[in-house]
């Protein structure tokens, strides 16, 4: 029970919109002032109240379990709001920054009613946001934003979550040991924030020494190779932080292949089925789990309510949780690990729930 509280108060390149999945159903959903300018709204939005809305939701990449939960949340929101179509699409690799830029620009050229996307690169995607604003298309970021962040961002407090990793490492290693960091995509806001939080967190624990910091380009095979390199160079390694889904999967395989289960304390990020399996088997000590369903759900509700009713939107911390073998079977954690529209990981305090009928 002690670890069920959120830590924070609190993953074929495509050059344009191609395949997309839609979702429509029934029920309408009337909050906040934006320090960021998202795009169109107000009177123009009110005039669109009876119109079917096309909302493009673009992850960093398709094919990862994490992003399927974002999609589920977005489609659930569209179903509950009614008269909303979700256009879901993405590049095949999070490193395909150019492909994502081209895809997003394609949706802007079609003048979708709103654009919601996770930025593959914090700086390179800024012009896309600016183009949307100039076209008066509401635009929001999910999971990963831009620098500067000029529109509302629905995301995890990555810095705080990564500080919790350092705390978990310190507890598991009794205050002493050599640890390593497995980054995924330097230049991505989420990557850089997790690195920042972990390094800042380690400063509180002088007995922990960071001996290696390498990146795997958000690829499980590369993560396997990089982790093996880290373990070869540091045979006395005590702890490893793998900071996203592909990294955790690759690193856990390396640990297993070397028969280091229980000898290297491994903390992972996200909760794909293979990660949860590794947690259950003891290869992983703990998982830092986000709420991607909520990112998709709340951002779509926000976009629609902004367009239809002029509701203002601000950034949102969607929460992060520590999952261990002790709490993974609790009801709250089951909803986080396997979210659905019938069992959504949404708290009654979620500010966007009042705009939808969930039953």
Short mmCIF file of C-alpha atoms in Angstrom, two decimals:
data_model
loop_
_atom_site.label_atom_id
_atom_site.label_comp_id
_atom_site.label_asym_id
_atom_site.label_seq_id
_atom_site.Cartn_x
_atom_site.Cartn_y
_atom_site.Cartn_z
CA UNK A 1 0.00 0.00 0.00
CA UNK A 2 2.80 2.39 0.78
CA UNK A 3 3.75 2.70 -2.86
CA UNK A 4 0.33 3.17 -4.40
CA UNK A 5 0.35 6.92 -3.96
CA UNK A 6 1.23 8.94 -7.05
CA UNK A 7 4.80 10.19 -6.86
CA UNK A 8 3.67 13.51 -8.26
CA UNK A 9 0.92 15.43 -6.58
CA UNK A 10 0.05 15.63 -7.65
CA UNK A 11 7.21 4.96 -28.49
CA UNK A 12 7.50 2.68 -42.01
CA UNK A 13 7.92 6.29 -41.73
CA UNK A 14 5.06 8.26 -43.15
CA UNK A 15 5.25 11.60 -44.88
CA UNK A 16 1.68 12.65 -44.35
CA UNK A 17 -1.65 11.56 -42.95
CA UNK A 18 -2.41 8.08 -44.15
CA UNK A 19 -3.93 5.41 -41.94
CA UNK A 20 -6.04 6.60 -39.04
CA UNK A 21 -8.59 5.04 -36.76
CA UNK A 22 -11.82 6.84 -35.99
CA UNK A 23 -14.10 6.81 -33.03
CA UNK A 24 -17.52 8.34 -32.58
CA UNK A 25 -20.45 7.83 -30.22
CA UNK A 26 -22.79 9.63 -27.87
CA UNK A 27 -22.96 12.07 -24.93
CA UNK A 28 -21.77 15.64 -24.65
CA UNK A 29 -19.94 16.80 -22.01
CA UNK A 30 -18.00 23.42 -19.41
CA UNK A 31 -12.17 25.29 -17.19
CA UNK A 32 -8.95 27.06 -16.68
CA UNK A 33 -6.93 29.96 -18.20
CA UNK A 34 -4.08 29.28 -20.52
CA UNK A 35 -0.63 30.66 -20.02
CA UNK A 36 -0.10 29.17 -23.45
CA UNK A 37 -1.88 30.00 -26.67
CA UNK A 38 -3.29 26.84 -28.22
CA UNK A 39 -5.00 28.26 -31.28
CA UNK A 40 -8.60 28.92 -32.18
CA UNK A 41 -11.40 29.15 -29.65
CA UNK A 42 -14.10 31.43 -28.30
CA UNK A 43 -16.86 32.47 -30.69
CA UNK A 44 -15.51 30.44 -33.59
CA UNK A 45 -15.51 27.37 -31.39
CA UNK A 46 -19.03 27.94 -30.13
CA UNK A 47 -20.26 28.10 -33.72
CA UNK A 48 -18.81 24.61 -34.28
CA UNK A 49 -20.77 22.97 -31.47
CA UNK A 50 -22.95 20.90 -33.79
CA UNK A 51 -20.21 19.98 -36.22
CA UNK A 52 -18.46 16.62 -36.27
CA UNK A 53 -14.89 17.33 -35.20
CA UNK A 54 -11.79 15.71 -36.63
CA UNK A 55 -9.07 15.62 -33.99
CA UNK A 56 -5.62 14.37 -35.03
CA UNK A 57 -3.76 12.61 -32.22
CA UNK A 58 -0.15 11.83 -33.14
CA UNK A 59 2.16 9.87 -30.80
CA UNK A 60 5.93 9.85 -31.01
CA UNK A 61 5.64 6.50 -32.78
CA UNK A 62 3.22 3.64 -33.27
CA UNK A 63 3.86 0.04 -32.31
CA UNK A 64 4.61 0.51 -28.61
CA UNK A 65 2.30 -0.59 -25.83
CA UNK A 66 2.53 2.80 -24.13
CA UNK A 67 1.09 4.66 -27.11
CA UNK A 68 -1.79 2.19 -27.49
CA UNK A 69 -2.97 3.37 -24.07
CA UNK A 70 -2.83 6.99 -25.24
CA UNK A 71 -4.93 5.96 -28.24
CA UNK A 72 -7.42 4.13 -26.02
CA UNK A 73 -7.85 7.23 -23.87
CA UNK A 74 -8.35 9.49 -26.88
CA UNK A 75 -10.91 7.16 -28.44
CA UNK A 76 -12.75 6.77 -25.14
CA UNK A 77 -13.05 10.55 -24.84
CA UNK A 78 -14.34 10.82 -28.42
CA UNK A 79 -16.92 8.11 -27.75
CA UNK A 80 -18.17 9.77 -24.59
CA UNK A 81 -18.24 13.28 -26.07
CA UNK A 82 -20.01 12.28 -29.26
CA UNK A 83 -19.65 13.59 -32.80
CA UNK A 84 -15.85 13.42 -32.60
CA UNK A 85 -13.54 11.53 -34.94
CA UNK A 86 -10.03 10.63 -33.80
CA UNK A 87 -7.41 10.48 -36.54
CA UNK A 88 -4.60 8.39 -35.05
CA UNK A 89 -1.33 8.04 -36.90
CA UNK A 90 2.40 8.06 -36.25
CA UNK A 91 5.84 7.26 -37.58
CA UNK A 92 7.38 3.85 -36.84
CA UNK A 93 10.39 5.10 -34.86
CA UNK A 94 10.66 7.84 -32.29
CA UNK A 95 13.91 8.92 -33.93
CA UNK A 96 12.10 9.80 -37.18
CA UNK A 97 11.77 13.49 -36.39
CA UNK A 98 11.55 14.56 -40.04
CA UNK A 99 8.84 11.99 -40.72
CA UNK A 100 6.78 13.26 -37.83
CA UNK A 101 7.16 16.88 -38.92
CA UNK A 102 5.95 15.98 -42.42
CA UNK A 103 3.04 14.03 -41.04
CA UNK A 104 1.93 16.83 -38.73
CA UNK A 105 2.21 19.40 -41.50
CA UNK A 106 0.02 17.14 -43.61
CA UNK A 107 -2.73 17.26 -41.01
CA UNK A 108 -2.41 21.03 -40.75
CA UNK A 109 -2.74 21.32 -44.52
CA UNK A 110 -6.03 19.43 -44.23
CA UNK A 111 -7.03 21.86 -41.51
CA UNK A 112 -8.11 19.33 -38.90
CA UNK A 113 -10.18 20.81 -36.10
CA UNK A 114 -7.49 20.19 -33.49
CA UNK A 115 -3.97 18.77 -33.37
CA UNK A 116 -2.65 16.84 -30.37
CA UNK A 117 0.86 15.42 -30.60
CA UNK A 118 3.87 14.12 -28.68
CA UNK A 119 7.00 15.87 -29.91
CA UNK A 120 9.84 13.61 -31.04
CA UNK A 121 12.26 16.52 -30.64
CA UNK A 122 11.75 19.44 -28.30
CA UNK A 123 13.23 22.08 -30.62
CA UNK A 124 12.58 20.73 -34.11
CA UNK A 125 8.81 20.57 -33.58
CA UNK A 126 8.41 24.20 -32.49
CA UNK A 127 7.63 25.40 -36.06
CA UNK A 128 4.77 22.89 -36.28
CA UNK A 129 3.14 24.33 -33.20
CA UNK A 130 3.65 27.85 -34.54
CA UNK A 131 2.09 26.89 -37.88
CA UNK A 132 -0.97 25.48 -36.11
CA UNK A 133 -1.34 28.63 -34.04
CA UNK A 134 -1.08 30.80 -37.14
CA UNK A 135 -3.80 28.72 -38.77
CA UNK A 136 -5.91 29.09 -35.61
CA UNK A 137 -6.01 25.33 -35.10
CA UNK A 138 -6.06 24.37 -31.40
CA UNK A 139 -2.85 22.52 -30.66
CA UNK A 140 -1.74 20.66 -27.53
CA UNK A 141 1.16 18.42 -26.58
CA UNK A 142 0.89 15.07 -24.84
CA UNK A 143 3.74 13.22 -23.10
CA UNK A 144 6.50 15.28 -24.71
CA UNK A 145 6.47 18.99 -25.43
CA UNK A 146 8.68 21.57 -27.04
CA UNK A 147 11.24 24.17 -26.03
CA UNK A 148 9.85 26.71 -25.59
CA UNK A 149 6.58 25.20 -24.43
CA UNK A 150 3.99 27.62 -25.81
CA UNK A 151 0.87 25.40 -25.67
CA UNK A 152 -0.70 23.28 -22.92
CA UNK A 153 1.13 20.03 -22.21
CA UNK A 154 -0.61 16.95 -20.78
CA UNK A 155 2.26 14.94 -19.34
CA UNK A 156 4.03 13.25 -16.47
CA UNK A 157 6.28 15.18 -14.14
CA UNK A 158 9.30 13.31 -15.49
CA UNK A 159 11.81 15.08 -13.28
CA UNK A 160 9.99 14.14 -10.09
CA UNK A 161 9.39 10.58 -11.28
CA UNK A 162 13.09 10.09 -12.03
CA UNK A 163 14.02 11.48 -8.62
CA UNK A 164 11.89 8.72 -7.19
CA UNK A 165 14.02 6.21 -9.12
CA UNK A 166 17.11 7.48 -7.31
CA UNK A 167 15.28 7.10 -4.01
CA UNK A 168 14.25 3.54 -4.86
CA UNK A 169 17.83 2.70 -5.85
CA UNK A 170 19.17 4.10 -2.61
CA UNK A 171 16.71 2.07 -0.54
CA UNK A 172 17.33 -1.17 -2.45
CA UNK A 173 21.11 -0.74 -2.33
CA UNK A 174 21.16 0.36 1.31
CA UNK A 175 22.81 3.64 0.42
CA UNK A 176 25.86 2.32 -1.44
CA UNK A 177 26.57 1.14 -4.98
CA UNK A 178 27.47 1.80 -8.60
CA UNK A 179 24.56 2.66 -10.87
CA UNK A 180 24.00 3.29 -14.57
CA UNK A 181 21.48 5.24 -16.64
CA UNK A 182 20.05 3.98 -19.92
CA UNK A 183 18.64 6.96 -21.82
CA UNK A 184 16.51 6.55 -24.94
CA UNK A 185 16.54 9.65 -27.15
CA UNK A 186 18.64 12.65 -26.11
CA UNK A 187 16.95 15.84 -27.32
CA UNK A 188 13.47 14.54 -26.54
CA UNK A 189 11.94 16.47 -23.66
CA UNK A 190 10.91 13.34 -21.76
CA UNK A 191 14.37 11.78 -22.10
CA UNK A 192 16.16 14.91 -20.96
CA UNK A 193 13.81 15.48 -18.03
CA UNK A 194 14.21 11.91 -16.78
CA UNK A 195 17.97 12.21 -17.00
CA UNK A 196 17.81 15.52 -15.15
CA UNK A 197 15.61 14.10 -12.41
CA UNK A 198 17.73 10.97 -11.90
CA UNK A 199 21.00 12.91 -11.70
CA UNK A 200 19.49 15.49 -9.39
CA UNK A 201 18.04 12.70 -7.26
CA UNK A 202 21.39 10.95 -6.96
CA UNK A 203 22.88 14.09 -5.42
CA UNK A 204 20.88 13.33 -2.28
CA UNK A 205 22.57 9.94 -1.98
CA UNK A 206 26.36 10.34 -2.00
CA UNK A 207 26.83 6.59 -1.56
CA UNK A 208 25.46 6.01 -5.08
CA UNK A 209 27.91 6.59 -7.93
CA UNK A 210 26.79 7.01 -11.56
CA UNK A 211 29.37 5.07 -13.57
CA UNK A 212 27.71 4.96 -17.00
CA UNK A 213 25.18 7.00 -18.97
CA UNK A 214 24.34 5.72 -22.48
CA UNK A 215 21.41 5.91 -24.93
CA UNK A 216 19.63 3.15 -26.88
CA UNK A 217 17.69 5.28 -29.43
CA UNK A 218 14.43 3.87 -28.06
CA UNK A 219 15.16 0.47 -29.61
CA UNK A 220 14.98 -2.75 -27.59
CA UNK A 221 17.74 -4.49 -29.57
CA UNK A 222 20.07 -1.53 -29.11
CA UNK A 223 19.13 -1.45 -25.44
CA UNK A 224 20.17 -5.11 -25.14
CA UNK A 225 23.54 -4.34 -26.73
CA UNK A 226 24.14 -1.15 -24.79
CA UNK A 227 23.26 -2.80 -21.49
CA UNK A 228 25.64 -5.67 -22.24
CA UNK A 229 28.37 -3.11 -22.95
CA UNK A 230 27.64 -1.35 -19.67
CA UNK A 231 27.74 -4.62 -17.73
CA UNK A 232 30.98 -5.69 -19.44
CA UNK A 233 32.65 -2.39 -18.61
CA UNK A 234 31.25 -2.42 -15.07
CA UNK A 235 31.11 -6.03 -13.82
CA UNK A 236 30.46 -4.76 -10.31
CA UNK A 237 27.42 -2.69 -11.31
CA UNK A 238 24.75 -2.64 -8.62
CA UNK A 239 21.86 -0.72 -10.16
CA UNK A 240 20.41 0.23 -13.54
CA UNK A 241 17.72 2.75 -14.50
CA UNK A 242 16.18 2.03 -17.91
CA UNK A 243 14.11 5.09 -18.74
CA UNK A 244 11.49 3.94 -21.26
CA UNK A 245 9.65 0.86 -22.56
CA UNK A 246 12.11 -0.41 -25.25
CA UNK A 247 15.05 0.27 -22.95
CA UNK A 248 13.52 -1.69 -20.10
CA UNK A 249 12.74 -4.66 -22.35
CA UNK A 250 16.24 -4.79 -23.84
CA UNK A 251 18.01 -4.20 -20.52
CA UNK A 252 15.97 -6.84 -18.68
CA UNK A 253 16.92 -9.39 -21.36
CA UNK A 254 20.59 -8.54 -20.85
CA UNK A 255 20.27 -8.93 -17.10
CA UNK A 256 18.49 -12.26 -17.54
CA UNK A 257 21.00 -13.60 -20.08
CA UNK A 258 23.85 -12.85 -17.68
CA UNK A 259 22.06 -14.52 -14.76
CA UNK A 260 22.11 -11.25 -12.83
CA UNK A 261 18.51 -11.36 -11.64
CA UNK A 262 18.50 -10.22 -8.04
CA UNK A 263 22.12 -9.08 -8.29
CA UNK A 264 21.53 -5.88 -10.26
CA UNK A 265 18.74 -3.66 -8.98
CA UNK A 266 16.81 -2.55 -12.03
CA UNK A 267 14.17 0.16 -12.06
CA UNK A 268 12.23 0.64 -15.28
CA UNK A 269 9.82 3.16 -16.75
CA UNK A 270 6.38 2.35 -18.26
CA UNK A 271 4.43 -0.87 -18.06
CA UNK A 272 4.31 -2.88 -21.28
CA UNK A 273 3.35 -6.57 -20.79
CA UNK A 274 7.00 -7.69 -21.06
CA UNK A 275 7.95 -5.15 -18.41
CA UNK A 276 5.22 -6.31 -16.05
CA UNK A 277 6.31 -9.92 -16.66
CA UNK A 278 9.91 -8.99 -15.79
CA UNK A 279 8.66 -7.26 -12.65
CA UNK A 280 6.74 -10.37 -11.61
CA UNK A 281 9.77 -12.59 -12.21
CA UNK A 282 12.10 -10.41 -10.17
CA UNK A 283 14.25 -9.18 -13.04
CA UNK A 284 12.95 -5.69 -12.33
CA UNK A 285 12.66 -4.25 -8.84
CA UNK A 286 10.11 -1.54 -9.61
CA UNK A 287 8.43 0.26 -12.48
CA UNK A 288 7.69 3.96 -12.72
CA UNK A 289 4.34 3.98 -14.47
CA UNK A 290 2.67 6.91 -16.19
CA UNK A 291 -0.98 7.40 -17.10
CA UNK A 292 -1.00 7.53 -20.92
CA UNK A 293 -4.71 6.78 -21.02
CA UNK A 294 -5.37 9.99 -19.12
CA UNK A 295 -3.07 11.96 -21.46
CA UNK A 296 -5.14 10.86 -24.44
CA UNK A 297 -8.48 11.22 -22.70
CA UNK A 298 -7.99 14.61 -21.08
CA UNK A 299 -6.30 16.23 -24.07
CA UNK A 300 -9.16 15.25 -26.39
CA UNK A 301 -11.83 16.41 -23.94
CA UNK A 302 -9.92 19.69 -23.53
CA UNK A 303 -9.63 20.22 -27.27
CA UNK A 304 -13.30 19.51 -27.93
CA UNK A 305 -14.58 21.63 -25.05
CA UNK A 306 -12.27 24.48 -26.12
CA UNK A 307 -13.66 24.35 -29.66
CA UNK A 308 -17.30 23.88 -28.73
CA UNK A 309 -17.59 26.06 -25.65
CA UNK A 310 -14.48 28.22 -25.52
CA UNK A 311 -13.23 26.47 -22.37
CA UNK A 312 -9.66 27.56 -21.63
CA UNK A 313 -6.94 24.94 -21.24
CA UNK A 314 -3.77 24.82 -19.15
CA UNK A 315 -0.97 22.30 -18.74
CA UNK A 316 -1.73 19.18 -16.72
CA UNK A 317 0.35 16.79 -14.64
CA UNK A 318 -1.21 13.42 -15.43
CA UNK A 319 0.50 11.59 -12.56
CA UNK A 320 3.08 8.86 -12.08
CA UNK A 321 3.02 5.73 -9.91
CA UNK A 322 5.51 3.30 -8.41
CA UNK A 323 4.53 -0.29 -9.13
CA UNK A 324 6.11 -3.26 -7.35
CA UNK A 325 5.20 -6.89 -6.81
CA UNK A 326 3.57 -5.80 -3.55
CA UNK A 327 0.96 -3.55 -5.13
CA UNK A 328 0.66 -4.61 -8.79
CA UNK A 329 -2.52 -6.64 -8.17
CA UNK A 330 -4.40 -3.87 -6.36
CA UNK A 331 -7.44 -2.47 -8.17
CA UNK A 332 -5.94 0.99 -8.64
CA UNK A 333 -2.84 -0.46 -10.22
CA UNK A 334 -4.79 -2.85 -12.43
CA UNK A 335 -6.55 0.15 -13.99
CA UNK A 336 -3.20 1.89 -14.53
CA UNK A 337 -1.52 -1.21 -15.99
CA UNK A 338 -4.42 -2.29 -18.21
CA UNK A 339 -6.64 0.77 -18.81
CA UNK A 340 -9.86 0.69 -20.78
CA UNK A 341 -12.92 2.84 -21.33
CA UNK A 342 -14.87 0.51 -19.01
CA UNK A 343 -12.14 0.65 -16.33
CA UNK A 344 -10.46 4.02 -16.89
CA UNK A 345 -7.58 5.12 -14.63
CA UNK A 346 -9.25 8.46 -13.96
CA UNK A 347 -9.70 9.92 -10.49
CA UNK A 348 -12.80 11.83 -9.46
CA UNK A 349 -10.56 14.88 -9.10
CA UNK A 350 -9.70 14.85 -12.81
CA UNK A 351 -10.75 18.37 -13.96
CA UNK A 352 -12.01 17.13 -17.35
CA UNK A 353 -14.36 14.42 -16.13
CA UNK A 354 -17.16 16.90 -15.52
CA UNK A 355 -17.50 17.42 -19.28
CA UNK A 356 -18.35 13.80 -20.09
CA UNK A 357 -20.80 11.09 -19.05
CA UNK A 358 -18.71 8.03 -18.28
CA UNK A 359 -21.64 5.64 -17.77
#
